[in-house]
Each structure stands twice: as structure tokens, then as C-alpha cells.
């Protein structure tokens, strides 16, 4: 795994709600404080590789359960933006 991928995965797996809200705002993703808290609790310490399609789809399924399908699609867009250049 490349260093950049490791850094992005580390950030995703340790992101705080306020950081997720800021990142979402930068990428024009609508996210509430509650959704950010739920999503970051779901991601915390799971060692998810968002560059792996199966792992990404799995986590997006979990996000759908806690934040709804619309929000999960927006988070998927955010993940795609983070990984598209690599």
C-alpha cells in the first residue's frame, strides 16, 4: 500500500465528528452533527481501507443504516473524491 493511501485510511479510521463535518463542507456534502457523530463512531478503529472496493461498499452499507441512503451516497461521493486521483 502506498504511503498516501495509508495516510488517507488512517485519517478515515480516526476522524473526529468536527473534522468530518469540515471535510463534508469542503466537498459540498450535506451532513448533520448527529450524522457525523454516528458515522465517525462507526469508522473508529475499524482499520477500513477505502481504496478497497469491497471494504468501501461494506462501510457504506453500514453508513446507510445509521445515516440513511441519501447521506451514504454523499459520503460515497466524498470517498470517491478522496481516492479518485490515486
C-alpha positions as YAML, in Angstrom:
chain: A
units: angstrom
residues:
- id: 1
  name: UNK
  ca: [0.00, 0.00, 0.00]
- id: 2
  name: UNK
  ca: [1.29, 3.44, -0.89]
- id: 3
  name: UNK
  ca: [2.11, 5.98, 1.79]
- id: 4
  name: UNK
  ca: [-0.67, 8.33, 0.67]
- id: 5
  name: UNK
  ca: [-3.25, 5.53, 0.82]
- id: 6
  name: UNK
  ca: [-2.07, 4.66, 4.31]
- id: 7
  name: UNK
  ca: [-2.41, 8.29, 5.38]
- id: 8
  name: UNK
  ca: [-5.92, 8.64, 3.92]
- id: 9
  name: UNK
  ca: [-7.05, 5.36, 5.52]
- id: 10
  name: UNK
  ca: [-5.58, 6.37, 8.87]
- id: 11
  name: UNK
  ca: [-7.45, 9.67, 8.71]
- id: 12
  name: UNK
  ca: [-10.74, 7.98, 7.76]
- id: 13
  name: UNK
  ca: [-10.39, 5.47, 10.59]
- id: 14
  name: UNK
  ca: [-9.59, 8.11, 13.20]
- id: 15
  name: UNK
  ca: [-11.63, 11.09, 12.01]
- id: 16
  name: UNK
  ca: [-13.50, 13.15, 14.59]
- id: 17
  name: UNK
  ca: [-17.04, 14.46, 14.00]
- id: 18
  name: UNK
  ca: [-15.88, 18.07, 13.62]
- id: 19
  name: UNK
  ca: [-13.26, 17.01, 11.06]
- id: 20
  name: UNK
  ca: [-15.82, 15.02, 9.09]
- id: 21
  name: UNK
  ca: [-18.18, 17.99, 9.09]
- id: 22
  name: UNK
  ca: [-15.39, 20.25, 7.81]
- id: 23
  name: UNK
  ca: [-14.42, 17.77, 5.10]
- id: 24
  name: UNK
  ca: [-18.05, 17.34, 4.10]
- id: 25
  name: UNK
  ca: [-18.47, 21.10, 3.84]
- id: 26
  name: UNK
  ca: [-15.36, 21.38, 1.63]
- id: 27
  name: UNK
  ca: [-16.83, 18.78, -0.73]
- id: 28
  name: UNK
  ca: [-20.37, 20.20, -0.55]
- id: 29
  name: UNK
  ca: [-21.77, 17.13, 1.24]
- id: 30
  name: UNK
  ca: [-24.79, 17.84, 3.47]
- id: 31
  name: UNK
  ca: [-24.17, 16.31, 6.89]
- id: 32
  name: UNK
  ca: [-25.66, 16.99, 10.32]
- id: 33
  name: UNK
  ca: [-23.74, 16.93, 13.59]
- id: 34
  name: UNK
  ca: [-25.64, 13.77, 14.62]
- id: 35
  name: UNK
  ca: [-24.83, 12.03, 11.34]
- id: 36
  name: UNK
  ca: [-21.16, 12.99, 11.69]
- id: 37
  name: UNK
  ca: [-21.11, 11.56, 15.22]
- id: 38
  name: UNK
  ca: [-22.79, 8.33, 14.12]
- id: 39
  name: UNK
  ca: [-20.52, 7.89, 11.11]
- id: 40
  name: UNK
  ca: [-17.30, 8.59, 13.00]
- id: 41
  name: UNK
  ca: [-18.36, 6.17, 15.75]
- id: 42
  name: UNK
  ca: [-18.90, 3.56, 13.05]
- id: 43
  name: UNK
  ca: [-15.49, 4.20, 11.47]
- id: 44
  name: UNK
  ca: [-13.48, 4.46, 14.68]
- id: 45
  name: UNK
  ca: [-10.73, 1.90, 14.97]
- id: 46
  name: UNK
  ca: [-12.07, -0.39, 12.25]
- id: 47
  name: UNK
  ca: [-8.96, -0.16, 10.02]
- id: 48
  name: UNK
  ca: [-11.09, 0.23, 6.89]
- id: 49
  name: UNK
  ca: [-9.28, 0.52, 3.56]
- id: 50
  name: UNK
  ca: [-11.45, 2.86, 1.49]
- id: 51
  name: UNK
  ca: [-9.31, 2.10, -1.55]
- id: 52
  name: UNK
  ca: [-10.63, -1.48, -1.44]
- id: 53
  name: UNK
  ca: [-13.99, -1.50, -3.23]
- id: 54
  name: UNK
  ca: [-15.48, -4.31, -1.10]
- id: 55
  name: UNK
  ca: [-14.49, -2.68, 2.17]
- id: 56
  name: UNK
  ca: [-15.77, 0.69, 0.95]
- id: 57
  name: UNK
  ca: [-19.14, -0.83, -0.08]
- id: 58
  name: UNK
  ca: [-19.39, -2.62, 3.26]
- id: 59
  name: UNK
  ca: [-18.82, 0.56, 5.25]
- id: 60
  name: UNK
  ca: [-21.22, 2.48, 3.02]
- id: 61
  name: UNK
  ca: [-23.86, -0.14, 3.80]
- id: 62
  name: UNK
  ca: [-23.27, 0.45, 7.49]
- id: 63
  name: UNK
  ca: [-23.43, 4.23, 6.97]
- id: 64
  name: UNK
  ca: [-26.77, 3.73, 5.18]
- id: 65
  name: UNK
  ca: [-28.12, 2.08, 8.33]
- id: 66
  name: UNK
  ca: [-27.08, 4.92, 10.66]
- id: 67
  name: UNK
  ca: [-27.45, 7.96, 8.41]
- id: 68
  name: UNK
  ca: [-29.75, 6.98, 5.55]
- id: 69
  name: UNK
  ca: [-29.26, 6.16, 1.87]
- id: 70
  name: UNK
  ca: [-29.02, 9.77, 0.72]
- id: 71
  name: UNK
  ca: [-26.24, 10.58, 3.17]
- id: 72
  name: UNK
  ca: [-24.43, 7.33, 2.34]
- id: 73
  name: UNK
  ca: [-24.45, 8.29, -1.35]
- id: 74
  name: UNK
  ca: [-22.96, 11.67, -0.45]
- id: 75
  name: UNK
  ca: [-20.30, 10.01, 1.72]
- id: 76
  name: UNK
  ca: [-19.58, 7.68, -1.20]
- id: 77
  name: UNK
  ca: [-19.05, 10.74, -3.36]
- id: 78
  name: UNK
  ca: [-16.68, 12.11, -0.72]
- id: 79
  name: UNK
  ca: [-14.74, 8.81, -0.64]
- id: 80
  name: UNK
  ca: [-14.59, 8.85, -4.44]
- id: 81
  name: UNK
  ca: [-13.18, 12.38, -4.37]
- id: 82
  name: UNK
  ca: [-10.54, 11.33, -1.86]
- id: 83
  name: UNK
  ca: [-9.47, 8.25, -3.79]
- id: 84
  name: UNK
  ca: [-10.03, 9.19, -7.44]
- id: 85
  name: UNK
  ca: [-6.58, 10.62, -8.10]
- id: 86
  name: UNK
  ca: [-4.76, 7.56, -6.79]
...
